[in-house]
Amino acid sequence: MEFTCRQELYLCNALSRHIDMPTEILHALQDLFRLVTEHIECISGRNRYVETLPGQMGRPKLDIERETLEEFLETDLPVPCIAKMMGVSIRTVFRRMQQFGLSARRYSSMSDEELDRVVQDVKNEMPMAGYRMVKGRLRSLGVHVQWRRVAASLHRVDSLGIISRLAGLGCVVRRTYSVRGPLSLWHVDTNHKLIRYNIVLFGAVDGYSRKVMCLRVATNNLASTAFAAFKEATEKHGIPSR
């Protein structure tokens, strides 16, 4: 939902530079995106990056490992974003940075006009480059700017390109089907992305309940191995009709 709202907002902002788009639509999309992000923030608790250490007095201490904080800072994410991902306050992140002697990377102090010229040069080199590729290219050139400034510059320099890339993303239309109930139809597949490490994944999902009926890791892709995984699943859950 957040991805859809974000993409629709980018698309409408880009289109508004070339066609007359009602401001009510833009404001409604902005409000919807804000509500979705606030909802996600409310339901997301503290994650595995933070450990709560109870003390003898006062509130428990939120412990963040130095290596974890360094990894986040290396990604060039702003401190408020890091705090949100960790589920802690911005002040907590700054206190841990001060404790470990860490500092956030300083951003380049260039004007929007100067940034637009550099981004235009990058787009001339890589016409189909998107936000991440442009951000990476700027970083290789020694230009460290915030994500929002990269996005704003691309909207100024290449708004038509943004529209064409968003239109080219497309959505996979899944065909709908209906089955009587559980064990009517299983979807069986294998995954070979880790085959270079001799790791093959075998899986099966029930088409009605979406329950994972089989998930097994093997060191080969033999038919006998796949059949053994399927047979084990049928012995545990029953034999599907298809």
Tab-separated table of C-alpha atoms in Angstrom:
chain	number	residue	atom	x	y	z
A	1	MET	CA	0.000	0.000	0.000
A	2	GLU	CA	2.801	2.406	0.864
A	3	PHE	CA	4.590	1.590	-2.418
A	4	THR	CA	1.400	2.164	-4.435
A	5	CYS	CA	0.689	5.505	-2.761
A	6	ARG	CA	4.283	6.637	-3.222
A	7	GLN	CA	4.330	5.730	-6.926
A	8	GLU	CA	0.963	7.373	-7.579
A	9	LEU	CA	2.156	10.509	-5.809
A	10	TYR	CA	5.368	10.623	-7.873
A	11	LEU	CA	3.400	10.063	-11.080
A	12	CYS	CA	0.848	12.783	-10.348
A	13	ASN	CA	3.555	15.254	-9.315
A	14	ALA	CA	5.400	14.608	-12.559
A	15	LEU	CA	2.230	14.886	-14.656
A	16	SER	CA	1.234	18.129	-12.949
A	17	ARG	CA	4.272	19.799	-14.544
A	18	HIS	CA	2.863	19.159	-18.011
A	19	ILE	CA	-0.927	19.017	-17.665
A	20	ASP	CA	-3.466	20.863	-15.571
A	21	MET	CA	-4.159	18.503	-12.674
A	22	PRO	CA	-6.609	19.442	-9.899
A	23	THR	CA	-4.832	20.293	-6.677
A	24	GLU	CA	-7.500	18.372	-4.759
A	25	ILE	CA	-6.158	15.108	-6.218
A	26	LEU	CA	-2.586	15.898	-5.199
A	27	HIS	CA	-3.636	16.930	-1.695
A	28	ALA	CA	-5.767	13.804	-1.307
A	29	LEU	CA	-2.858	11.580	-2.371
A	30	GLN	CA	-0.513	13.379	0.019
A	31	ASP	CA	-2.975	12.913	2.885
A	32	LEU	CA	-3.439	9.230	2.018
A	33	PHE	CA	0.314	8.645	1.890
A	34	ARG	CA	0.745	10.393	5.236
A	35	LEU	CA	-1.987	8.271	6.851
A	36	VAL	CA	-0.496	5.044	5.480
A	37	THR	CA	3.002	5.877	6.728
A	38	GLU	CA	1.649	6.901	10.141
A	39	HIS	CA	-0.248	3.613	10.372
A	40	ILE	CA	2.894	1.657	9.528
A	41	GLU	CA	4.814	3.574	12.175
A	42	CYS	CA	2.150	2.782	14.771
A	43	ILE	CA	2.039	-0.969	14.132
A	44	SER	CA	5.800	-1.415	13.819
A	45	GLY	CA	7.479	-2.010	17.150
A	46	ARG	CA	11.126	-2.176	18.019
A	47	ASN	CA	12.966	-4.674	15.897
A	48	ARG	CA	16.012	-6.863	16.134
A	49	TYR	CA	18.403	-3.900	15.936
A	50	VAL	CA	17.608	-2.755	19.476
A	51	GLU	CA	17.909	-4.691	22.719
A	52	THR	CA	16.208	-3.582	25.919
A	53	LEU	CA	18.445	-3.819	28.983
A	54	PRO	CA	16.622	-3.555	32.329
A	55	GLY	CA	18.376	-1.579	35.023
A	56	GLN	CA	18.049	-1.179	38.764
A	57	MET	CA	16.431	2.238	38.494
A	58	GLY	CA	14.506	4.180	35.888
A	59	ARG	CA	13.456	3.145	32.429
A	60	PRO	CA	15.177	0.231	30.636
A	61	LYS	CA	18.162	1.156	28.484
A	62	LEU	CA	17.870	0.741	24.721
A	63	ASP	CA	21.105	-0.888	23.593
A	64	ILE	CA	22.262	-0.473	19.986
A	65	GLU	CA	25.405	-2.249	18.842
A	66	ARG	CA	28.155	-0.092	17.361
A	67	GLU	CA	28.477	-2.301	14.257
A	68	THR	CA	24.744	-2.012	13.555
A	69	LEU	CA	24.797	1.768	13.828
A	70	GLU	CA	27.888	2.003	11.614
A	71	GLU	CA	26.200	-0.107	8.924
A	72	PHE	CA	23.176	2.191	8.907
A	73	LEU	CA	25.333	5.321	8.719
A	74	GLU	CA	27.279	3.841	5.794
A	75	THR	CA	24.054	3.690	3.765
A	76	ASP	CA	23.810	7.516	3.835
A	77	LEU	CA	20.349	7.298	5.377
A	78	PRO	CA	19.377	10.366	7.415
A	79	VAL	CA	19.333	9.969	11.178
A	80	PRO	CA	15.520	10.377	11.439
A	81	CYS	CA	15.112	7.520	8.960
A	82	ILE	CA	17.570	5.336	10.900
A	83	ALA	CA	15.694	6.063	14.123
A	84	LYS	CA	12.398	5.129	12.485
A	85	MET	CA	13.788	1.830	11.185
A	86	MET	CA	15.177	0.967	14.618
A	87	GLY	CA	12.003	1.970	16.401
A	88	VAL	CA	13.720	4.461	18.703
A	89	SER	CA	13.777	8.221	19.043
A	90	ILE	CA	16.137	10.475	17.114
A	91	ARG	CA	17.728	11.576	20.393
A	92	THR	CA	18.548	7.946	21.237
A	93	VAL	CA	20.389	7.516	17.935
A	94	PHE	CA	22.329	10.752	18.453
A	95	ARG	CA	23.263	9.719	21.997
A	96	ARG	CA	24.614	6.381	20.767
A	97	MET	CA	26.511	8.150	17.976
A	98	GLN	CA	28.096	10.443	20.555
A	99	GLN	CA	28.859	7.470	22.801
A	100	PHE	CA	30.637	5.582	19.992
A	101	GLY	CA	32.288	8.673	18.510
A	102	LEU	CA	30.368	8.364	15.231
A	103	SER	CA	29.085	11.134	13.009
A	104	ALA	CA	26.723	11.262	10.071
A	105	ARG	CA	28.234	12.000	6.682
A	106	ARG	CA	28.140	15.682	5.846
A	107	TYR	CA	26.100	16.504	2.776
A	108	SER	CA	27.454	18.612	-0.055
A	109	SER	CA	26.472	22.264	0.253
A	110	MET	CA	25.638	22.941	-3.389
A	111	SER	CA	22.721	24.923	-4.717
A	112	ASP	CA	19.811	23.361	-6.582
A	113	GLU	CA	21.086	24.880	-9.839
A	114	GLU	CA	24.511	23.270	-9.404
A	115	LEU	CA	22.928	19.945	-8.480
A	116	ASP	CA	20.659	20.099	-11.524
A	117	ARG	CA	23.661	20.593	-13.804
A	118	VAL	CA	25.442	17.572	-12.334
A	119	VAL	CA	22.279	15.457	-12.522
A	120	GLN	CA	21.793	16.541	-16.139
A	121	ASP	CA	25.322	15.367	-16.937
A	122	VAL	CA	24.567	12.024	-15.279
A	123	LYS	CA	21.353	11.699	-17.287
A	124	ASN	CA	23.262	12.452	-20.482
A	125	GLU	CA	25.603	9.556	-19.644
A	126	MET	CA	22.813	7.203	-18.512
A	127	PRO	CA	19.459	8.290	-19.993
A	128	MET	CA	17.506	5.441	-18.357
A	129	ALA	CA	19.010	5.903	-14.888
A	130	GLY	CA	16.544	6.185	-12.028
A	131	TYR	CA	16.831	7.530	-8.498
A	132	ARG	CA	19.213	4.892	-7.173
A	133	MET	CA	21.549	4.889	-10.162
A	134	VAL	CA	21.722	8.689	-10.158
A	135	LYS	CA	22.326	8.727	-6.398
A	136	GLY	CA	25.095	6.143	-6.785
A	137	ARG	CA	26.707	8.049	-9.646
A	138	LEU	CA	26.622	11.282	-7.637
A	139	ARG	CA	28.217	9.474	-4.722
A	140	SER	CA	31.020	8.191	-6.966
A	141	LEU	CA	31.605	11.785	-8.083
A	142	GLY	CA	31.947	12.889	-4.466
A	143	VAL	CA	28.551	14.595	-4.388
A	144	HIS	CA	26.657	13.553	-1.246
A	145	VAL	CA	23.101	14.879	-1.180
A	146	GLN	CA	19.879	13.747	0.442
A	147	TRP	CA	17.473	11.413	-1.342
A	148	ARG	CA	14.806	14.117	-1.391
A	149	ARG	CA	17.163	16.498	-3.202
A	150	VAL	CA	18.016	13.834	-5.794
A	151	ALA	CA	14.318	13.150	-6.349
A	152	ALA	CA	13.498	16.862	-6.595
A	153	SER	CA	16.351	17.439	-9.043
A	154	LEU	CA	15.221	14.554	-11.248
A	155	HIS	CA	11.701	15.983	-11.276
A	156	ARG	CA	13.104	19.304	-12.468
A	157	VAL	CA	15.550	17.859	-15.000
A	158	ASP	CA	13.807	14.729	-16.261
A	159	SER	CA	10.125	14.771	-15.347
A	160	LEU	CA	9.108	13.172	-18.658
A	161	GLY	CA	11.626	10.389	-18.095
A	162	ILE	CA	10.125	9.721	-14.667
A	163	ILE	CA	6.680	9.392	-16.227
A	164	SER	CA	7.940	6.992	-18.883
A	165	ARG	CA	9.760	4.831	-16.322
A	166	LEU	CA	6.736	4.704	-14.029
A	167	ALA	CA	4.535	3.763	-16.957
A	168	GLY	CA	7.005	1.052	-17.906
A	169	LEU	CA	6.946	-0.526	-14.456
A	170	GLY	CA	3.563	-2.079	-15.059
A	171	CYS	CA	1.756	-4.461	-12.778
A	172	VAL	CA	1.591	-8.199	-13.086
A	173	VAL	CA	-2.066	-9.127	-13.500
A	174	ARG	CA	-2.662	-12.382	-11.673
A	175	ARG	CA	-5.382	-14.545	-13.132
A	176	THR	CA	-8.096	-15.464	-10.673
A	177	TYR	CA	-9.266	-19.008	-10.138
A	178	SER	CA	-11.439	-20.818	-7.656
A	179	VAL	CA	-11.050	-24.228	-6.087
A	180	ARG	CA	-13.455	-26.180	-3.894
A	181	GLY	CA	-11.332	-26.224	-0.775
A	182	PRO	CA	-8.057	-27.339	0.789
A	183	LEU	CA	-6.125	-30.093	-1.006
A	184	SER	CA	-7.887	-29.279	-4.275
A	185	LEU	CA	-4.819	-27.737	-5.905
A	186	TRP	CA	-1.172	-27.378	-4.906
A	187	HIS	CA	1.354	-25.071	-6.509
A	188	VAL	CA	4.766	-26.754	-6.578
A	189	ASP	CA	7.955	-24.954	-7.565
A	190	THR	CA	11.712	-24.938	-7.077
A	191	ASN	CA	14.119	-22.059	-6.603
A	192	HIS	CA	17.624	-22.218	-8.064
A	193	LYS	CA	19.018	-18.795	-7.157
A	194	LEU	CA	21.508	-20.397	-4.753
A	195	ILE	CA	22.487	-23.231	-7.083
A	196	ARG	CA	26.074	-21.942	-7.193
A	197	TYR	CA	26.297	-22.933	-3.537
A	198	ASN	CA	24.612	-26.299	-4.208
A	199	ILE	CA	21.438	-25.126	-2.499
A	200	VAL	CA	18.036	-25.801	-4.083
A	201	LEU	CA	14.694	-24.902	-2.490
A	202	PHE	CA	11.597	-27.056	-2.989
A	203	GLY	CA	8.204	-25.657	-2.025
A	204	ALA	CA	4.479	-26.289	-2.339
A	205	VAL	CA	1.555	-24.021	-1.446
A	206	ASP	CA	-2.109	-24.935	-1.143
A	207	GLY	CA	-4.081	-22.931	-3.700
A	208	TYR	CA	-7.122	-22.495	-1.464
A	209	SER	CA	-5.704	-21.668	1.961
A	210	ARG	CA	-2.272	-20.385	0.797
A	211	LYS	CA	-0.747	-22.617	3.446
A	212	VAL	CA	2.853	-23.686	2.877
A	213	MET	CA	2.594	-27.451	2.524
A	214	CYS	CA	6.242	-28.123	1.785
A	215	LEU	CA	9.467	-26.167	2.124
A	216	ARG	CA	12.673	-28.122	1.879
A	217	VAL	CA	16.340	-27.393	1.156
A	218	ALA	CA	18.499	-29.863	-0.755
A	219	THR	CA	21.963	-30.016	-2.275
A	220	ASN	CA	20.759	-31.208	-5.702
A	221	ASN	CA	17.944	-30.765	-8.198
A	222	LEU	CA	17.215	-34.420	-8.870
A	223	ALA	CA	13.688	-35.561	-9.635
A	224	SER	CA	13.935	-38.088	-6.822
A	225	THR	CA	14.709	-35.301	-4.355
A	226	ALA	CA	11.715	-33.258	-5.510
A	227	PHE	CA	9.481	-36.329	-5.305
A	228	ALA	CA	10.731	-37.117	-1.802
A	229	ALA	CA	9.826	-33.602	-0.654
A	230	PHE	CA	6.372	-33.884	-2.243
A	231	LYS	CA	5.806	-37.351	-0.772
A	232	GLU	CA	6.760	-36.124	2.688
A	233	ALA	CA	4.233	-33.293	2.372
A	234	THR	CA	1.433	-35.658	1.285
A	235	GLU	CA	2.124	-37.957	4.214
A	236	LYS	CA	1.752	-35.003	6.558
A	237	HIS	CA	-1.143	-33.092	4.947
A	238	GLY	CA	-2.817	-35.514	2.547
A	239	ILE	CA	-2.827	-36.024	-1.225
A	240	PRO	CA	-4.096	-33.086	-3.325
A	241	SER	CA	-6.545	-33.567	-6.174
A	242	ARG	CA	-4.209	-31.690	-8.508
